[in-house]
CSV table of C-alpha atoms and ligand atoms in Angstrom, one decimal:
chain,number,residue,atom,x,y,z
Q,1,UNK,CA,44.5,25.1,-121.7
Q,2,UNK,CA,46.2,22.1,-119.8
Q,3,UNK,CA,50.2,22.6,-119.8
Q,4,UNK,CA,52.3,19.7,-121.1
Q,5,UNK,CA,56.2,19.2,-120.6
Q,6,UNK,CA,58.2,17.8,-123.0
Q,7,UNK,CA,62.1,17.1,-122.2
Q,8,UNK,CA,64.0,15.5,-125.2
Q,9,UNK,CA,67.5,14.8,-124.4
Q,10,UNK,CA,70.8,14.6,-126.6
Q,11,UNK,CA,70.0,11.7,-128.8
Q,12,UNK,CA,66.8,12.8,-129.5
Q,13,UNK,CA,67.9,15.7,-130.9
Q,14,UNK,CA,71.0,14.5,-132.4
Q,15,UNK,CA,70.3,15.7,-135.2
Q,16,UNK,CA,67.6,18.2,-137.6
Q,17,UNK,CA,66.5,14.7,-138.3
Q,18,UNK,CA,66.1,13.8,-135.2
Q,19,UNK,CA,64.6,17.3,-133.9
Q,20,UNK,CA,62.2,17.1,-136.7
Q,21,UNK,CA,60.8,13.8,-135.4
Q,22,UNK,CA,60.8,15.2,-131.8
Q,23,UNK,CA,58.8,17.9,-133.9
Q,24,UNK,CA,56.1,15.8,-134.7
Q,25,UNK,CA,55.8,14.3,-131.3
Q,26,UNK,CA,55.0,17.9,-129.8
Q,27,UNK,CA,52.5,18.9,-132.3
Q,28,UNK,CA,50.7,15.5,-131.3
Q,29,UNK,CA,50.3,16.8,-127.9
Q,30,UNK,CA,49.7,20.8,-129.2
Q,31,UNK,CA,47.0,18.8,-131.1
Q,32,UNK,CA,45.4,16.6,-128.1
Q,33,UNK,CA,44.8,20.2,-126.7
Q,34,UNK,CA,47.9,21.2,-124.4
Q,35,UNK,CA,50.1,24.1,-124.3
Q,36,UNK,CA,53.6,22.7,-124.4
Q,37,UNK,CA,57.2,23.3,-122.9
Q,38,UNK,CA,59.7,21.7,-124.6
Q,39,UNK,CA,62.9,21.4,-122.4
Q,40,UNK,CA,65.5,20.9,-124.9
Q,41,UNK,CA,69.5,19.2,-124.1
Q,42,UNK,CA,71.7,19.5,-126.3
Q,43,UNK,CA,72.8,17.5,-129.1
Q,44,UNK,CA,74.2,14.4,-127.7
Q,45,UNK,CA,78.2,14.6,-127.7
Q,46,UNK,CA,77.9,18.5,-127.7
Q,47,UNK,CA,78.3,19.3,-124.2
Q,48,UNK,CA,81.1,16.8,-123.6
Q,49,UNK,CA,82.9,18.9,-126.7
Q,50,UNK,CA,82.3,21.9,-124.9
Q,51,UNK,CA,83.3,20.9,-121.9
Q,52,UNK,CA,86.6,19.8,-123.9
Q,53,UNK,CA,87.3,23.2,-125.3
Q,54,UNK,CA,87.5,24.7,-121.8
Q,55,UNK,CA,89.5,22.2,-120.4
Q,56,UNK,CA,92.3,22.4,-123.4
Q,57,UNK,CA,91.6,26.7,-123.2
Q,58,UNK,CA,91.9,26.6,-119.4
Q,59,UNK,CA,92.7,23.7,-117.1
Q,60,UNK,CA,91.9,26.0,-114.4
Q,61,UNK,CA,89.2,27.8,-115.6
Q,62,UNK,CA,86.9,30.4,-114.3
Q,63,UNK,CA,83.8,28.4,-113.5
Q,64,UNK,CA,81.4,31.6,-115.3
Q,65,UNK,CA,83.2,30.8,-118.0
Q,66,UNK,CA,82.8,27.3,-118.2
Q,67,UNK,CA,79.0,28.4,-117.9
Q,68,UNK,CA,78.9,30.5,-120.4
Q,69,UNK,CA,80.7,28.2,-123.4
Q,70,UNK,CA,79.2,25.0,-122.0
Q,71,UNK,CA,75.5,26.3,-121.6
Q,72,UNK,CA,75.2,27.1,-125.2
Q,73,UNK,CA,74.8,23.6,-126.6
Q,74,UNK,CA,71.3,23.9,-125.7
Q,75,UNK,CA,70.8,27.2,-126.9
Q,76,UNK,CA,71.2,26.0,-130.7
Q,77,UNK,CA,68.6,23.1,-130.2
Q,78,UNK,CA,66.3,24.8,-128.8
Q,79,UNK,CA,66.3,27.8,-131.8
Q,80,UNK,CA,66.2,24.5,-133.7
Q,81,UNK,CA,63.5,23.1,-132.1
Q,82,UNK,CA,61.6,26.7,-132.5
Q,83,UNK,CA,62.3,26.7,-136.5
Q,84,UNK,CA,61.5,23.2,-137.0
Q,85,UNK,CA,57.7,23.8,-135.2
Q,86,UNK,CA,56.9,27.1,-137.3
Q,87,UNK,CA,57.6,25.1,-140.5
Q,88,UNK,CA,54.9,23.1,-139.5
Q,89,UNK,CA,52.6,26.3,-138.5
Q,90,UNK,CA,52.4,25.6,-134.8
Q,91,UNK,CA,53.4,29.6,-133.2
Q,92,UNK,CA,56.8,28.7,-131.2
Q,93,UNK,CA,59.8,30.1,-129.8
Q,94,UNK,CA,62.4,29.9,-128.0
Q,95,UNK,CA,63.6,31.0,-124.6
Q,96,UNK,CA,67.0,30.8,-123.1
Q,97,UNK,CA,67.5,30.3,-119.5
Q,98,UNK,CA,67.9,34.0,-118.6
Q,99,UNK,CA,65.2,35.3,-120.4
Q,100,UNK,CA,62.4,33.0,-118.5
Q,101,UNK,CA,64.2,33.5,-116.0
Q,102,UNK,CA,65.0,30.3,-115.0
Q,103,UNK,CA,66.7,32.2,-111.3
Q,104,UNK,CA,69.5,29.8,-109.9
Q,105,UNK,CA,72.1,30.1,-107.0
Q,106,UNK,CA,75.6,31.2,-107.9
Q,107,UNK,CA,77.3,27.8,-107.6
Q,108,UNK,CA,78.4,27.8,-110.7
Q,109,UNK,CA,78.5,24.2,-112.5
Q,110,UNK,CA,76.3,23.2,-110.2
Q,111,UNK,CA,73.7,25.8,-109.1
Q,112,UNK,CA,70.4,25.5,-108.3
Q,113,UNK,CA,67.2,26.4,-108.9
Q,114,UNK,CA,65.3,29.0,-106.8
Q,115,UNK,CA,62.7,29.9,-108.4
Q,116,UNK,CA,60.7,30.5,-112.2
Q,117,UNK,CA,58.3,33.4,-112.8
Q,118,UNK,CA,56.2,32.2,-114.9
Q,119,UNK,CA,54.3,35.6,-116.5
Q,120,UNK,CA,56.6,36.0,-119.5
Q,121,UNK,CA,56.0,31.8,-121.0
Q,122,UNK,CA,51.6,32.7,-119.7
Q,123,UNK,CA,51.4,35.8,-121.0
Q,124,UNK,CA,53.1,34.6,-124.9
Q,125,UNK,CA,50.5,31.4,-124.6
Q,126,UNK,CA,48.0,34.2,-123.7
Q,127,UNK,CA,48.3,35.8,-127.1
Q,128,UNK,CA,48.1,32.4,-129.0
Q,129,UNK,CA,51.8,30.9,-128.7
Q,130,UNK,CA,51.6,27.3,-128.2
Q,131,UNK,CA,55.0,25.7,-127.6
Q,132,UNK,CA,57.4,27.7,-125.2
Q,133,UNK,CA,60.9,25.8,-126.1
Q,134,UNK,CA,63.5,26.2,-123.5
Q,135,UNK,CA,66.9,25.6,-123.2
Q,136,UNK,CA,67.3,22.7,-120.4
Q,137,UNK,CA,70.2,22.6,-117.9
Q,138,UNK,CA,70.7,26.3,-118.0
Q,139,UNK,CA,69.8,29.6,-115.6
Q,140,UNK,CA,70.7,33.0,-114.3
Q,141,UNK,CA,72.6,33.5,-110.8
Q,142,UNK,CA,72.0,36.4,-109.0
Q,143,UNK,CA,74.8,38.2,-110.3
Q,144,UNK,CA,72.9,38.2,-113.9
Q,145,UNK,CA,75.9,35.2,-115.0
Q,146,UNK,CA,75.0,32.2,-116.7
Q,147,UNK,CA,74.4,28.9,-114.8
Q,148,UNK,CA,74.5,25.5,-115.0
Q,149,UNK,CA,72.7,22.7,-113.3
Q,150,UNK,CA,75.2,20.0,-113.2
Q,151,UNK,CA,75.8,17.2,-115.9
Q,152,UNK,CA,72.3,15.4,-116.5
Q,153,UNK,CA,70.4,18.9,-115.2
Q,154,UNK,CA,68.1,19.4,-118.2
Q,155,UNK,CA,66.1,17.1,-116.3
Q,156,UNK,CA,65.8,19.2,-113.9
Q,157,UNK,CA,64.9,21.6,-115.7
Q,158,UNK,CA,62.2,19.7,-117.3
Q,159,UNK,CA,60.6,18.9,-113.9
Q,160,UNK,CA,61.3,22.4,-111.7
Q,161,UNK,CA,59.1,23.8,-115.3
Q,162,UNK,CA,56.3,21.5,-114.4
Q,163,UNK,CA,56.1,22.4,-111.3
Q,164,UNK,CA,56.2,26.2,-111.9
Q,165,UNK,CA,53.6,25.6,-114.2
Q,166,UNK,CA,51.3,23.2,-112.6
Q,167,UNK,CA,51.4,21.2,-115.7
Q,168,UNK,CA,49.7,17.6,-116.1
Q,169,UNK,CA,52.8,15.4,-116.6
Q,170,UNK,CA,56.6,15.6,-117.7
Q,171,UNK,CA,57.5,13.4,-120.3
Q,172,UNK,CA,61.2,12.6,-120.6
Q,173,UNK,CA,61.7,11.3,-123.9
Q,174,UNK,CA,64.9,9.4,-123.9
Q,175,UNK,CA,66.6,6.8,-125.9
Q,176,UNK,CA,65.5,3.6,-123.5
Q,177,UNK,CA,61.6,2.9,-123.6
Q,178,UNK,CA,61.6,3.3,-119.7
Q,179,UNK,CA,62.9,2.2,-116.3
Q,180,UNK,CA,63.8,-1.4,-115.9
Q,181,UNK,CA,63.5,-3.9,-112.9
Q,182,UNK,CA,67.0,-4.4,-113.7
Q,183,UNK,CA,69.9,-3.5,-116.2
Q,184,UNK,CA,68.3,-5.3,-119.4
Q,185,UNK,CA,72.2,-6.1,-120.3
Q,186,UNK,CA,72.5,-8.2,-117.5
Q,187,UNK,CA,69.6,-9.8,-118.0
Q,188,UNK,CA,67.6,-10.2,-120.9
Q,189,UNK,CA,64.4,-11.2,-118.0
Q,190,UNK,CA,64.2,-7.6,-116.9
Q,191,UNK,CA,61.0,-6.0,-117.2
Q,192,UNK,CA,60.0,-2.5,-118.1
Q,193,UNK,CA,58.0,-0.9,-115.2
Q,194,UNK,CA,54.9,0.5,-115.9
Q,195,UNK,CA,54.7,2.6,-113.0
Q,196,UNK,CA,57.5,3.4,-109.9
Q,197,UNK,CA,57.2,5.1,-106.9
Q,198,UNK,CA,59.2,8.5,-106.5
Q,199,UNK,CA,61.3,6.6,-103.8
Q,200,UNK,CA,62.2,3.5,-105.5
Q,201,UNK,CA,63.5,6.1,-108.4
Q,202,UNK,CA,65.5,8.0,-106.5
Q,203,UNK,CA,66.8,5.2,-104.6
Q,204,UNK,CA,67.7,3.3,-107.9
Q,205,UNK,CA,68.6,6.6,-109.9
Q,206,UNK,CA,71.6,7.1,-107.3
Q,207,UNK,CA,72.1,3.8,-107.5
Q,208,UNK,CA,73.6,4.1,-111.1
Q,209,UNK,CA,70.5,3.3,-113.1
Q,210,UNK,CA,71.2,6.7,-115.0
Q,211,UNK,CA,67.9,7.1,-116.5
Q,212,UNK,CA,66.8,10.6,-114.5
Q,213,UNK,CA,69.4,13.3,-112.9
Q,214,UNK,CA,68.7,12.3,-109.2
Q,215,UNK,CA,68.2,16.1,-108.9
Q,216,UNK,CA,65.1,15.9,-111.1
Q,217,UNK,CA,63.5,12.7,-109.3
Q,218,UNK,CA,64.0,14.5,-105.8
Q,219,UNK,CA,61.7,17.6,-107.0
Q,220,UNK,CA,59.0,15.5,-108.9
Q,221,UNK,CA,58.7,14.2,-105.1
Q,222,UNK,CA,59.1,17.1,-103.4
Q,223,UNK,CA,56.5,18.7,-105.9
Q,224,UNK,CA,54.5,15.7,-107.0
Q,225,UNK,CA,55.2,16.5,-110.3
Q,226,UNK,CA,54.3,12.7,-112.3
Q,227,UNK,CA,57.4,11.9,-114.5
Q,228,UNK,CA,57.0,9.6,-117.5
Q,229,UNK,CA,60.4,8.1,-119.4
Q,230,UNK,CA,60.2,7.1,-122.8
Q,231,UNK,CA,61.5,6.5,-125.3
Q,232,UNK,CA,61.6,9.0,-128.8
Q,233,UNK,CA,62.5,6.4,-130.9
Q,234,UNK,CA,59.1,4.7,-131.1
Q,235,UNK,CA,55.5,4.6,-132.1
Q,236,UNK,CA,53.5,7.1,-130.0
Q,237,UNK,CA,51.4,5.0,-127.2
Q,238,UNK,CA,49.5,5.5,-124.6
Q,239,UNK,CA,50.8,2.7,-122.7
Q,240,UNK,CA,54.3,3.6,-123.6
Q,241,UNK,CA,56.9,4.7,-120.9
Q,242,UNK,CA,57.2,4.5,-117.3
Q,243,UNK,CA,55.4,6.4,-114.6
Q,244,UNK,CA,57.2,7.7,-111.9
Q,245,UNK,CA,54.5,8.8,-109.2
Q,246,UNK,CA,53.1,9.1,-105.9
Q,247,UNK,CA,52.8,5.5,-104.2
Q,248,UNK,CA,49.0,6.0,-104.0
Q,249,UNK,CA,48.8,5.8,-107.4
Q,250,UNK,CA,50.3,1.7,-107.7
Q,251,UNK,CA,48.0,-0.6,-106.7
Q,252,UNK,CA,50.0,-4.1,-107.1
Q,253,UNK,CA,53.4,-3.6,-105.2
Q,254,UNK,CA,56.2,-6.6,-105.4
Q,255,UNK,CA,58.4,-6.1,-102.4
Q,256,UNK,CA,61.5,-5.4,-104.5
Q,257,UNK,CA,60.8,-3.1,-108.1
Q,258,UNK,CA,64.2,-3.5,-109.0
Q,259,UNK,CA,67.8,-4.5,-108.4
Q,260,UNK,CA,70.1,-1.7,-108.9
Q,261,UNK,CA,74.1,-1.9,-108.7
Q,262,UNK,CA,77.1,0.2,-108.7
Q,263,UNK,CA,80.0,-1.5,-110.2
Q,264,UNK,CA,83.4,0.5,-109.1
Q,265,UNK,CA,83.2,0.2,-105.3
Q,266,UNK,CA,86.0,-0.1,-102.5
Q,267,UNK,CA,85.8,-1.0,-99.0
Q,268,UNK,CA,87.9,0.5,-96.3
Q,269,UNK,CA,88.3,-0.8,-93.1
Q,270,UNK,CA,90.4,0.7,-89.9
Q,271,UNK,CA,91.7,-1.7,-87.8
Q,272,UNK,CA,91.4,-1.0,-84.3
Q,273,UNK,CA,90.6,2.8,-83.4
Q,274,UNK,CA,90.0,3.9,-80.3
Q,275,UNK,CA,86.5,3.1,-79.3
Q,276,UNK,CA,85.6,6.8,-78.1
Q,277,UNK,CA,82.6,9.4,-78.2
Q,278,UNK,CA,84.1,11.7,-81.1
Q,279,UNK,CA,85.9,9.0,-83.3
Q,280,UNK,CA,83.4,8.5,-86.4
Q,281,UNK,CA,83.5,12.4,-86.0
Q,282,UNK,CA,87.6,12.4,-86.1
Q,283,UNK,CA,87.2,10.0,-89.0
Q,284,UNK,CA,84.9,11.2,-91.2
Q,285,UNK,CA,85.3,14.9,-90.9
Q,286,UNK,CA,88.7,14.8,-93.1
Q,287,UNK,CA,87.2,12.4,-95.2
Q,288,UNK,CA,84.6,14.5,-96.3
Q,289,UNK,CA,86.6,17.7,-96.4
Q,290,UNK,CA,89.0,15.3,-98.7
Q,291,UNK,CA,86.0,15.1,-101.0
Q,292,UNK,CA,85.0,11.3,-100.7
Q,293,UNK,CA,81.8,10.3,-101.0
Q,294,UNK,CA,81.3,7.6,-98.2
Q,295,UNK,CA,78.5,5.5,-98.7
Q,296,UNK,CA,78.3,2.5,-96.3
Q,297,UNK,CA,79.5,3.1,-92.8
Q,298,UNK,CA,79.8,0.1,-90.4
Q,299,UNK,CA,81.0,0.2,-87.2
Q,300,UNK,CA,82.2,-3.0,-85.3
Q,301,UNK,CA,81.7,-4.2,-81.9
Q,302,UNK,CA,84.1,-3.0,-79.8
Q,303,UNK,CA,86.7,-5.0,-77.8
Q,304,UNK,CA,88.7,-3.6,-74.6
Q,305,UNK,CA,88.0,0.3,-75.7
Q,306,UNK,CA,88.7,-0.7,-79.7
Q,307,UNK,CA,86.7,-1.0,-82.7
Q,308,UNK,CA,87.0,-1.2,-86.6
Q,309,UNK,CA,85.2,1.0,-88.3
Q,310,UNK,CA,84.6,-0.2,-92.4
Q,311,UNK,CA,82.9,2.4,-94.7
Q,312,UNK,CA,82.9,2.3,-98.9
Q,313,UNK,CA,83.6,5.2,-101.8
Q,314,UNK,CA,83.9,4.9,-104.8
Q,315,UNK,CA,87.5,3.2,-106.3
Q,316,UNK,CA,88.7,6.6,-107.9
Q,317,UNK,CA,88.2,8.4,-104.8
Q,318,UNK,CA,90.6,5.5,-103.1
Q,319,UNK,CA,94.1,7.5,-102.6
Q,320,UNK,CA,92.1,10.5,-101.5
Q,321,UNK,CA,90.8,8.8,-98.7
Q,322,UNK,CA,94.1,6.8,-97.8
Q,323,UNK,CA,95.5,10.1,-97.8
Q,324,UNK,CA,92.8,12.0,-95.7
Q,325,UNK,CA,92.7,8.9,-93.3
Q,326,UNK,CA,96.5,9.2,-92.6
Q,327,UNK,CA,97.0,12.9,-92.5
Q,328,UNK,CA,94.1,12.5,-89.9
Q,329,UNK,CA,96.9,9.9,-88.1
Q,330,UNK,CA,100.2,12.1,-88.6
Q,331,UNK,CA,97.7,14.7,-86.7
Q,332,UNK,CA,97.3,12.5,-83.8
Q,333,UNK,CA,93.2,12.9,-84.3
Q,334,UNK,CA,93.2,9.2,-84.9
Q,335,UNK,CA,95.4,6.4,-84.4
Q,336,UNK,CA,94.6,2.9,-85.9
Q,337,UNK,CA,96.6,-0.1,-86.0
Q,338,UNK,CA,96.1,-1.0,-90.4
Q,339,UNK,CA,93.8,0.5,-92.9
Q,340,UNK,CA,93.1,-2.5,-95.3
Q,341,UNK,CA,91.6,-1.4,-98.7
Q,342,UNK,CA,89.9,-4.3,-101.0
Q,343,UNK,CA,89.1,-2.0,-104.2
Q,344,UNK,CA,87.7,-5.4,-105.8
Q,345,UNK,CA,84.0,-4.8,-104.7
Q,346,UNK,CA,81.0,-3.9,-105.9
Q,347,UNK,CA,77.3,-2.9,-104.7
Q,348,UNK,CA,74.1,-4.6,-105.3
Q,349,UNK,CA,70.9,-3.7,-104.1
Q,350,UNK,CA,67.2,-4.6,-103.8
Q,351,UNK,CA,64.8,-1.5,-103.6
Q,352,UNK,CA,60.7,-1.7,-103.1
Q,353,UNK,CA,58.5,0.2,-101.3
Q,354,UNK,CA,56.9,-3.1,-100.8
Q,355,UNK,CA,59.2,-3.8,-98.0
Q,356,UNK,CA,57.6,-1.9,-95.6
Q,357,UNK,CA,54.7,-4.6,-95.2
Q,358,UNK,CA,56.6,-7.7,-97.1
Q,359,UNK,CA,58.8,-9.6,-94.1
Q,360,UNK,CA,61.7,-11.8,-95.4
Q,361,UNK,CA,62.9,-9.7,-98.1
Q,362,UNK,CA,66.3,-9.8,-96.4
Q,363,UNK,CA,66.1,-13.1,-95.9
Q,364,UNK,CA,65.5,-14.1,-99.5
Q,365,UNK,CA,68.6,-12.2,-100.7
Q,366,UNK,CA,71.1,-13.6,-98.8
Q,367,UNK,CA,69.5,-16.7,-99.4
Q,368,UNK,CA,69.8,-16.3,-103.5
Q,369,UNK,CA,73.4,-15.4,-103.2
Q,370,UNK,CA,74.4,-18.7,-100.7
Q,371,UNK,CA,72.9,-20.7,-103.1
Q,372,UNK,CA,75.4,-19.1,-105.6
Q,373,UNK,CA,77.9,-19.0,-103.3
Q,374,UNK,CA,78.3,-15.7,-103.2
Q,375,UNK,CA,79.8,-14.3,-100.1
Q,376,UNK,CA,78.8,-10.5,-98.9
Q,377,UNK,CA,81.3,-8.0,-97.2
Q,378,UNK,CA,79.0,-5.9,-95.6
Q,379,UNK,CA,74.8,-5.4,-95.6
Q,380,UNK,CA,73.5,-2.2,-95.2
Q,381,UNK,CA,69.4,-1.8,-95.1
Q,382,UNK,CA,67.1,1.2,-95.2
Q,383,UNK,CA,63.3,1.3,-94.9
Q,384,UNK,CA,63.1,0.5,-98.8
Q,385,UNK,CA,66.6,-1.2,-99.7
Q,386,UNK,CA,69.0,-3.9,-98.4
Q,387,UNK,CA,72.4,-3.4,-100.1
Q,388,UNK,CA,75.4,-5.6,-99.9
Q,389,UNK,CA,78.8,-5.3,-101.1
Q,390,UNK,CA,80.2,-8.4,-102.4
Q,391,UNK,CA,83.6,-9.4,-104.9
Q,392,UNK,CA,82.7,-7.5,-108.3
Q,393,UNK,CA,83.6,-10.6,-110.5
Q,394,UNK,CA,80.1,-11.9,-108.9
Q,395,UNK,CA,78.2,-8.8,-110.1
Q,396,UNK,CA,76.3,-9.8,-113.3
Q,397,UNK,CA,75.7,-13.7,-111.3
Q,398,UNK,CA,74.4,-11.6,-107.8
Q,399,UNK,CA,72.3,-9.5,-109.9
Q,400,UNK,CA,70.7,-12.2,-112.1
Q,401,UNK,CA,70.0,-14.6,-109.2
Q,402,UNK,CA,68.2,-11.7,-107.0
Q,403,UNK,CA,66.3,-10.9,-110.3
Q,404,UNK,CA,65.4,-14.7,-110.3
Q,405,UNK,CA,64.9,-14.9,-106.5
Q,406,UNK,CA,61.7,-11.9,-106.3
Q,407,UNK,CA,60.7,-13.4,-109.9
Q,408,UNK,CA,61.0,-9.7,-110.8
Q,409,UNK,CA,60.1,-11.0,-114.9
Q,410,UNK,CA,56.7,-11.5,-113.5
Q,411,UNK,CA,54.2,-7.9,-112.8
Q,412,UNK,CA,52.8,-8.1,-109.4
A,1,LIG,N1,73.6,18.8,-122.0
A,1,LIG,C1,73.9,18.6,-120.6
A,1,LIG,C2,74.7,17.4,-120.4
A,1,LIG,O1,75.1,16.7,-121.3
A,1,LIG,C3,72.6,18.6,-119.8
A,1,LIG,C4,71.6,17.6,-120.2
A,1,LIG,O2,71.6,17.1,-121.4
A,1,LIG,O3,70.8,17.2,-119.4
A,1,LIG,O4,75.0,17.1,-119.2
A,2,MG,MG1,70.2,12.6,-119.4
């Protein structure tokens, strides 16, 4: 029989209300024929509980630990989830993370998958079992301790189990009826997608539109695994959802799919280093052994043996890397005349695979945000995205005059 996976996250199974209705959804598809795994989160606010306890137990704690108390959210829903499907005669149970097992590296918090035998879940469909429900964001490190995949991982989850298991699709049911060409709060013209490209997702999931772990997106592409989001909250529907899948599969391409955004972004500029082989080295070496997460890096012309160099992080991460960037200076690695910070800027960005054979796309942007007069701080482009940081009190007006600009309310 065809295998089907099924991911429900926290507010779809907020509650046995809730997991009944998810319930129903899964004997739908045990109905239509498939064999199921149901990835399961846990209920929403759980895990943030959890991760609470350990923090008021243990501000230090020992990250098996941590593992161990936060993992088991997911172990009640999906004994839940089990229960709920025998009442309504459909042969289920459930299967924590170590007894698949779902094998993960020893970073714990964070660990990885490695790999998912998949005998034990074939050989109980084998003898007439047809829903396997697993407990997402969970997994075994070769030490035999529990894991965990990071905040968001059941998604994960969700897709490395399709891929394991060849299945026909992974439906993420959710509690927003798909991926939008835009944050639908920012403007009410945004457009569900029907279908996205693995790119574009992964571009606008790290982005901030926090539909799909970034992890998860990453192995659908790697594995060409075909990722629908939905929503649990309505009427079943063929046509419901959006598609995230190989770029083959879309016909009609717009040049930009969406505009994504990051609100809480800071830009960092060094005035006047040394304009040396080594310095972006010298630079951002501490920075990253500081922890900050650069994300733009410009680097200026440089004048008589001296260039700026400007790069943004995010606004919380803003101390860290004044402090990484003048340790580095006390050292004598670097030596700049001024670090000027403006923590008052924000990222917006225009993503399509469309780019690629649609010229003028940067053109259009910064012509949308002249006409607003908007003014940008620094443009940054990839093969599939121009971003621009700009003054965050223009975020909502940038983002609803680039939605405008690519008529991005219209399908292509
Ligand atoms: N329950 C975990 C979290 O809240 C994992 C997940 O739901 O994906 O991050
Ligand atoms: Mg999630």
């Amino acid at each position: 029989m065809p295998t089907l996976v099924m991911k429900f996250g926290g507010t779809s199974v907020a509650n046995l209300d809730r997991i009944a209705r998810a319930a129903k959804r899964v004997a739908l598809e045990v109905a239509n024929g498939y064999d199921v795994i149901v990835i399961v989160s846990a209920m929403s606010g759980k895990t943030n509980e959890l991760v609470g306890w350990v923090n008021d137990t243990s501000p230090l704690y020992d990250a098996r630990e941590y593992d161990a108390i936060v993992s088991s959210g997911e172990n009640v829903t999906a004994g839940l989830m089990a229960l709920r499907l025998q009442e309504m005669d459909i042969p289920a149970r459930s299967w924590q993370g170590w007894q698949v097992p779902v094998k993960t590296t020893s970073a714990h918090s964070s660990a990885r998958i490695e790999e998912i035998p998949t005998d034990n879940i074939t050989a109980k469909f084998g003898e007439g079992m047809r829903v396997a429900v697993v407990a997402g964001f969970q997994g075994i490190s070769p030490e035999g301790r529990i894991t965990t995949l990071g905040r968001g991982g059941s998604d994960t989850t969700a897709v490395a189990f399709a891929a394991a298991f060849g299945a026909e699709r992974c439906d993420i049911y959710t509690d927003v009826d798909g991926v939008y060409t835009t944050d639908p709060r920012i403007t009410s013209k945004a457009r569900k997608l029907d279908k996205i490209a693995f790119e574009e997702m992964l571009e606008l999931a790290s982005l901030g539109a926090k539909v799909l772990q970034t992890r998860s997106v990453e192995l659908a592409m790697r594995y060409k695994v075909r990722l629908r989001v939905l929503s649990s909250f309505e009427e079943p529907s063929d046509k419901a959802g959006t598609l995230v899948c190989d770029e083959e599969e879309i016909m009609e391409q717009n040049a930009v799919a969406g505009v994504a955004y990051s609100r809480d972004e800071a830009k960092m500029t060094l005035i006047s280093v040394a304009d040396r082989p080594g310095i972006a080295a010298a630079i951002f070496g501490p920075l990253a052994d500081a922890g900050v997460n650069v994300d733009m890096i410009v680097q200026n012309i440089s004048e008589e043996g001296r260039t700026d160099m400007t790069f943004s992080c995010p606004t919380d991460q803003v101390l860290r890397a004044e402090k990484a960037v003048a340790d580095a200076m006390a050292k004598g690695e670097i030596n700049y005349h001024d670090l000027v910070t403006d923590d008052g800027v924000c990222k917006v960005s225009v993503v399509g695979i469309g780019m690629r054979s649609h010229a003028g796309v940067a053109a259009k942007m910064f012509k949308a945000l002249q006409d607003e007069s908007i003014n940008i701080k620094v443009i940054t482009t990839s093969e599939i995205k121009i971003s621009v940081l700009i003054d965050r009190k223009y975020l909502e007006l940038a983002v609803q005059a680039l939605h405008d600009a690519f008529e991005l309310e219209k399908a292509a």
